[in-house]
Amino acid sequence: MFDFKNASKEELEREYKRIAKECGDDTFFTKKELNHLPSALMEMEQVIAFSSGLMDNNTWLIVLTDRRILFLDKGMFFGLKQTAIPINKVNAVSGKTGMILGAIEISDGHATRKIKNVPKATVLHFVNKVQETIPPFHSEVQHLM
């Protein structure tokens, strides 16, 4: 288990690079959000995958943990938007890829969050990891179209 809350900056960078390599993400547009991520995580919460994309005309970091899907948008100079869906509340997840970019949709029964301009390489990986993390027989998971 990796301790995100107590890790050094260098340890966090190594862990983020490892996860990014596995997911196919480059972390270029989400460095501010990644710097904030440890303070947004619960004690010993584990990051499984992450991606980034546009939601509500802002760039968001979308983080799958062993407990929830976390959405982070750190403002350019100040402010932070954060929302989460407990993993056992996810009803459906779907992904779609285009020539260069893709999209991910995550539904929790109350809302569907649509993340556009997702790096194509991360879409399938993220959707599959969410599917693996959702408790069995809990959700309707749609595969890439």
PDB file of C-alpha atoms in Angstrom:
ATOM      1  CA  MET A   1       0.000   0.000   0.000  1.00  0.00           C
ATOM      2  CA  PHE A   2       1.244   3.431  -0.915  1.00  0.00           C
ATOM      3  CA  ASP A   3       0.745   6.168   1.687  1.00  0.00           C
ATOM      4  CA  PHE A   4      -0.188   9.218  -0.403  1.00  0.00           C
ATOM      5  CA  LYS A   5      -0.735  11.435   2.641  1.00  0.00           C
ATOM      6  CA  ASN A   6       2.736  10.951   4.127  1.00  0.00           C
ATOM      7  CA  ALA A   7       4.836  10.370   1.016  1.00  0.00           C
ATOM      8  CA  SER A   8       7.573  12.796   0.062  1.00  0.00           C
ATOM      9  CA  LYS A   9       7.237  14.906  -3.074  1.00  0.00           C
ATOM     10  CA  GLU A  10       9.722  12.623  -4.853  1.00  0.00           C
ATOM     11  CA  GLU A  11       7.832   9.474  -3.810  1.00  0.00           C
ATOM     12  CA  LEU A  12       4.556  11.002  -5.016  1.00  0.00           C
ATOM     13  CA  GLU A  13       6.115  11.922  -8.368  1.00  0.00           C
ATOM     14  CA  ARG A  14       7.391   8.355  -8.829  1.00  0.00           C
ATOM     15  CA  GLU A  15       3.989   6.886  -7.945  1.00  0.00           C
ATOM     16  CA  TYR A  16       2.162   9.301 -10.270  1.00  0.00           C
ATOM     17  CA  LYS A  17       4.564   8.429 -13.104  1.00  0.00           C
ATOM     18  CA  ARG A  18       3.983   4.715 -12.497  1.00  0.00           C
ATOM     19  CA  ILE A  19       0.194   5.111 -12.563  1.00  0.00           C
ATOM     20  CA  ALA A  20       0.336   7.464 -15.576  1.00  0.00           C
ATOM     21  CA  LYS A  21       2.454   4.985 -17.515  1.00  0.00           C
ATOM     22  CA  GLU A  22       0.021   2.163 -16.718  1.00  0.00           C
ATOM     23  CA  CYS A  23      -2.986   4.329 -17.695  1.00  0.00           C
ATOM     24  CA  GLY A  24      -1.466   6.003 -20.747  1.00  0.00           C
ATOM     25  CA  ASP A  25      -1.845   9.505 -19.288  1.00  0.00           C
ATOM     26  CA  ASP A  26       0.860  12.170 -19.493  1.00  0.00           C
ATOM     27  CA  THR A  27      -0.311  14.292 -16.486  1.00  0.00           C
ATOM     28  CA  PHE A  28       0.620  17.430 -18.461  1.00  0.00           C
ATOM     29  CA  PHE A  29      -2.613  19.350 -17.891  1.00  0.00           C
ATOM     30  CA  THR A  30      -3.305  18.138 -14.341  1.00  0.00           C
ATOM     31  CA  LYS A  31      -0.135  18.880 -12.353  1.00  0.00           C
ATOM     32  CA  LYS A  32      -2.002  21.318 -10.057  1.00  0.00           C
ATOM     33  CA  GLU A  33      -4.657  18.704  -9.329  1.00  0.00           C
ATOM     34  CA  LEU A  34      -2.073  15.972  -8.720  1.00  0.00           C
ATOM     35  CA  ASN A  35      -0.304  18.257  -6.236  1.00  0.00           C
ATOM     36  CA  HIS A  36      -3.609  18.611  -4.361  1.00  0.00           C
ATOM     37  CA  LEU A  37      -4.595  14.923  -4.604  1.00  0.00           C
ATOM     38  CA  PRO A  38      -2.997  13.699  -1.331  1.00  0.00           C
ATOM     39  CA  SER A  39      -5.040  16.181   0.709  1.00  0.00           C
ATOM     40  CA  ALA A  40      -8.229  15.067  -1.081  1.00  0.00           C
ATOM     41  CA  LEU A  41      -7.658  11.369  -0.343  1.00  0.00           C
ATOM     42  CA  MET A  42      -8.856   9.580   2.779  1.00  0.00           C
ATOM     43  CA  GLU A  43      -6.405   7.749   5.031  1.00  0.00           C
ATOM     44  CA  MET A  44      -4.818   4.821   3.150  1.00  0.00           C
ATOM     45  CA  GLU A  45      -7.122   5.318   0.152  1.00  0.00           C
ATOM     46  CA  GLN A  46      -5.394   3.800  -2.876  1.00  0.00           C
ATOM     47  CA  VAL A  47      -5.290   5.328  -6.352  1.00  0.00           C
ATOM     48  CA  ILE A  48      -5.996   2.728  -9.030  1.00  0.00           C
ATOM     49  CA  ALA A  49      -6.090   4.871 -12.171  1.00  0.00           C
ATOM     50  CA  PHE A  50      -6.488   8.438 -13.345  1.00  0.00           C
ATOM     51  CA  SER A  51      -7.177  10.400 -16.473  1.00  0.00           C
ATOM     52  CA  SER A  52      -8.018  13.934 -17.425  1.00  0.00           C
ATOM     53  CA  GLY A  53     -10.484  15.717 -19.620  1.00  0.00           C
ATOM     54  CA  LEU A  54     -12.943  18.555 -19.988  1.00  0.00           C
ATOM     55  CA  MET A  55     -16.077  18.731 -17.896  1.00  0.00           C
ATOM     56  CA  ASP A  56     -18.110  21.934 -17.584  1.00  0.00           C
ATOM     57  CA  ASN A  57     -15.499  23.704 -19.763  1.00  0.00           C
ATOM     58  CA  ASN A  58     -12.704  23.080 -17.241  1.00  0.00           C
ATOM     59  CA  THR A  59      -9.876  20.551 -17.182  1.00  0.00           C
ATOM     60  CA  TRP A  60     -10.481  17.955 -14.482  1.00  0.00           C
ATOM     61  CA  LEU A  61      -8.405  15.156 -13.027  1.00  0.00           C
ATOM     62  CA  ILE A  62     -10.555  12.034 -12.742  1.00  0.00           C
ATOM     63  CA  VAL A  63      -9.183   9.625 -10.147  1.00  0.00           C
ATOM     64  CA  LEU A  64     -10.369   6.080  -9.525  1.00  0.00           C
ATOM     65  CA  THR A  65      -9.554   4.888  -6.029  1.00  0.00           C
ATOM     66  CA  ASP A  66     -10.462   1.745  -4.145  1.00  0.00           C
ATOM     67  CA  ARG A  67     -13.337   3.722  -2.558  1.00  0.00           C
ATOM     68  CA  ARG A  68     -14.620   6.280  -5.063  1.00  0.00           C
ATOM     69  CA  ILE A  69     -14.223   8.223  -8.268  1.00  0.00           C
ATOM     70  CA  LEU A  70     -12.847  11.635  -7.415  1.00  0.00           C
ATOM     71  CA  PHE A  71     -13.071  14.684  -9.688  1.00  0.00           C
ATOM     72  CA  LEU A  72     -10.622  17.549  -9.030  1.00  0.00           C
ATOM     73  CA  ASP A  73     -10.337  20.936 -10.721  1.00  0.00           C
ATOM     74  CA  LYS A  74      -7.760  23.268  -9.207  1.00  0.00           C
ATOM     75  CA  GLY A  75      -8.185  26.833 -10.403  1.00  0.00           C
ATOM     76  CA  MET A  76      -5.392  28.608 -12.250  1.00  0.00           C
ATOM     77  CA  PHE A  77      -4.499  30.828  -9.294  1.00  0.00           C
ATOM     78  CA  PHE A  78      -6.877  29.892  -6.494  1.00  0.00           C
ATOM     79  CA  GLY A  79      -9.919  27.813  -5.741  1.00  0.00           C
ATOM     80  CA  LEU A  80     -10.661  24.145  -5.940  1.00  0.00           C
ATOM     81  CA  LYS A  81     -13.647  22.188  -7.179  1.00  0.00           C
ATOM     82  CA  GLN A  82     -13.954  18.666  -5.861  1.00  0.00           C
ATOM     83  CA  THR A  83     -16.694  16.098  -6.174  1.00  0.00           C
ATOM     84  CA  ALA A  84     -16.817  12.339  -5.740  1.00  0.00           C
ATOM     85  CA  ILE A  85     -18.964   9.312  -6.417  1.00  0.00           C
ATOM     86  CA  PRO A  86     -18.655   6.413  -3.950  1.00  0.00           C
ATOM     87  CA  ILE A  87     -17.660   3.365  -5.971  1.00  0.00           C
ATOM     88  CA  ASN A  88     -20.697   1.390  -4.769  1.00  0.00           C
ATOM     89  CA  LYS A  89     -22.988   4.129  -6.176  1.00  0.00           C
ATOM     90  CA  VAL A  90     -21.670   3.914  -9.748  1.00  0.00           C
ATOM     91  CA  ASN A  91     -24.458   2.539 -11.953  1.00  0.00           C
ATOM     92  CA  ALA A  92     -22.769   2.663 -15.335  1.00  0.00           C
ATOM     93  CA  VAL A  93     -19.540   3.666 -16.997  1.00  0.00           C
ATOM     94  CA  SER A  94     -18.916   3.951 -20.700  1.00  0.00           C
ATOM     95  CA  GLY A  95     -16.171   5.124 -22.954  1.00  0.00           C
ATOM     96  CA  LYS A  96     -15.862   6.198 -26.537  1.00  0.00           C
ATOM     97  CA  THR A  97     -12.732   6.889 -28.562  1.00  0.00           C
ATOM     98  CA  GLY A  98     -12.166   8.988 -31.632  1.00  0.00           C
ATOM     99  CA  MET A  99      -9.096   9.464 -33.763  1.00  0.00           C
ATOM    100  CA  ILE A 100      -7.066  11.279 -31.069  1.00  0.00           C
ATOM    101  CA  LEU A 101      -9.304  11.903 -28.057  1.00  0.00           C
ATOM    102  CA  GLY A 102     -12.146  10.110 -26.340  1.00  0.00           C
ATOM    103  CA  ALA A 103     -14.880  10.530 -23.769  1.00  0.00           C
ATOM    104  CA  ILE A 104     -15.924   8.828 -20.547  1.00  0.00           C
ATOM    105  CA  GLU A 105     -19.409   8.867 -19.022  1.00  0.00           C
ATOM    106  CA  ILE A 106     -20.030   7.880 -15.410  1.00  0.00           C
ATOM    107  CA  SER A 107     -23.549   7.562 -14.000  1.00  0.00           C
ATOM    108  CA  ASP A 108     -24.538   7.239 -10.366  1.00  0.00           C
ATOM    109  CA  GLY A 109     -28.330   7.203 -10.669  1.00  0.00           C
ATOM    110  CA  HIS A 110     -28.653  10.928  -9.946  1.00  0.00           C
ATOM    111  CA  ALA A 111     -26.394  12.377 -12.613  1.00  0.00           C
ATOM    112  CA  THR A 112     -24.229  11.406 -15.530  1.00  0.00           C
ATOM    113  CA  ARG A 113     -20.855  13.063 -15.665  1.00  0.00           C
ATOM    114  CA  LYS A 114     -19.542  13.455 -19.203  1.00  0.00           C
ATOM    115  CA  ILE A 115     -15.818  13.974 -19.520  1.00  0.00           C
ATOM    116  CA  LYS A 116     -14.700  14.973 -23.023  1.00  0.00           C
ATOM    117  CA  ASN A 117     -11.265  15.414 -24.594  1.00  0.00           C
ATOM    118  CA  VAL A 118      -9.897  12.477 -22.625  1.00  0.00           C
ATOM    119  CA  PRO A 119      -6.556  11.154 -23.916  1.00  0.00           C
ATOM    120  CA  LYS A 120      -7.512   8.229 -26.159  1.00  0.00           C
ATOM    121  CA  ALA A 121      -4.984   5.892 -24.523  1.00  0.00           C
ATOM    122  CA  THR A 122      -6.619   6.266 -21.096  1.00  0.00           C
ATOM    123  CA  VAL A 123     -10.274   5.694 -22.011  1.00  0.00           C
ATOM    124  CA  LEU A 124     -10.369   1.898 -22.234  1.00  0.00           C
ATOM    125  CA  HIS A 125      -7.989   1.444 -19.303  1.00  0.00           C
ATOM    126  CA  PHE A 126      -9.998   3.757 -17.036  1.00  0.00           C
ATOM    127  CA  VAL A 127     -13.376   2.245 -17.993  1.00  0.00           C
ATOM    128  CA  ASN A 128     -12.056  -1.289 -17.438  1.00  0.00           C
ATOM    129  CA  LYS A 129     -10.529  -0.378 -14.068  1.00  0.00           C
ATOM    130  CA  VAL A 130     -13.834   1.149 -12.917  1.00  0.00           C
ATOM    131  CA  GLN A 131     -15.600  -2.022 -14.038  1.00  0.00           C
ATOM    132  CA  GLU A 132     -13.158  -4.162 -12.034  1.00  0.00           C
ATOM    133  CA  THR A 133     -13.547  -1.964  -8.941  1.00  0.00           C
ATOM    134  CA  ILE A 134     -17.364  -1.781  -8.817  1.00  0.00           C
ATOM    135  CA  PRO A 135     -18.784  -4.455  -6.513  1.00  0.00           C
ATOM    136  CA  PRO A 136     -20.057  -7.504  -8.493  1.00  0.00           C
ATOM    137  CA  PHE A 137     -23.632  -7.427  -9.786  1.00  0.00           C
ATOM    138  CA  HIS A 138     -23.864  -3.757  -8.884  1.00  0.00           C
ATOM    139  CA  SER A 139     -23.671  -1.974 -12.190  1.00  0.00           C
ATOM    140  CA  GLU A 140     -24.387  -2.042 -15.842  1.00  0.00           C
ATOM    141  CA  VAL A 141     -21.053  -1.422 -17.519  1.00  0.00           C
ATOM    142  CA  GLN A 142     -20.976  -0.508 -21.171  1.00  0.00           C
ATOM    143  CA  HIS A 143     -17.902  -1.273 -23.239  1.00  0.00           C
ATOM    144  CA  LEU A 144     -16.289   0.965 -25.800  1.00  0.00           C
ATOM    145  CA  MET A 145     -18.452   1.596 -28.817  1.00  0.00           C
TER     146      MET A 145
END
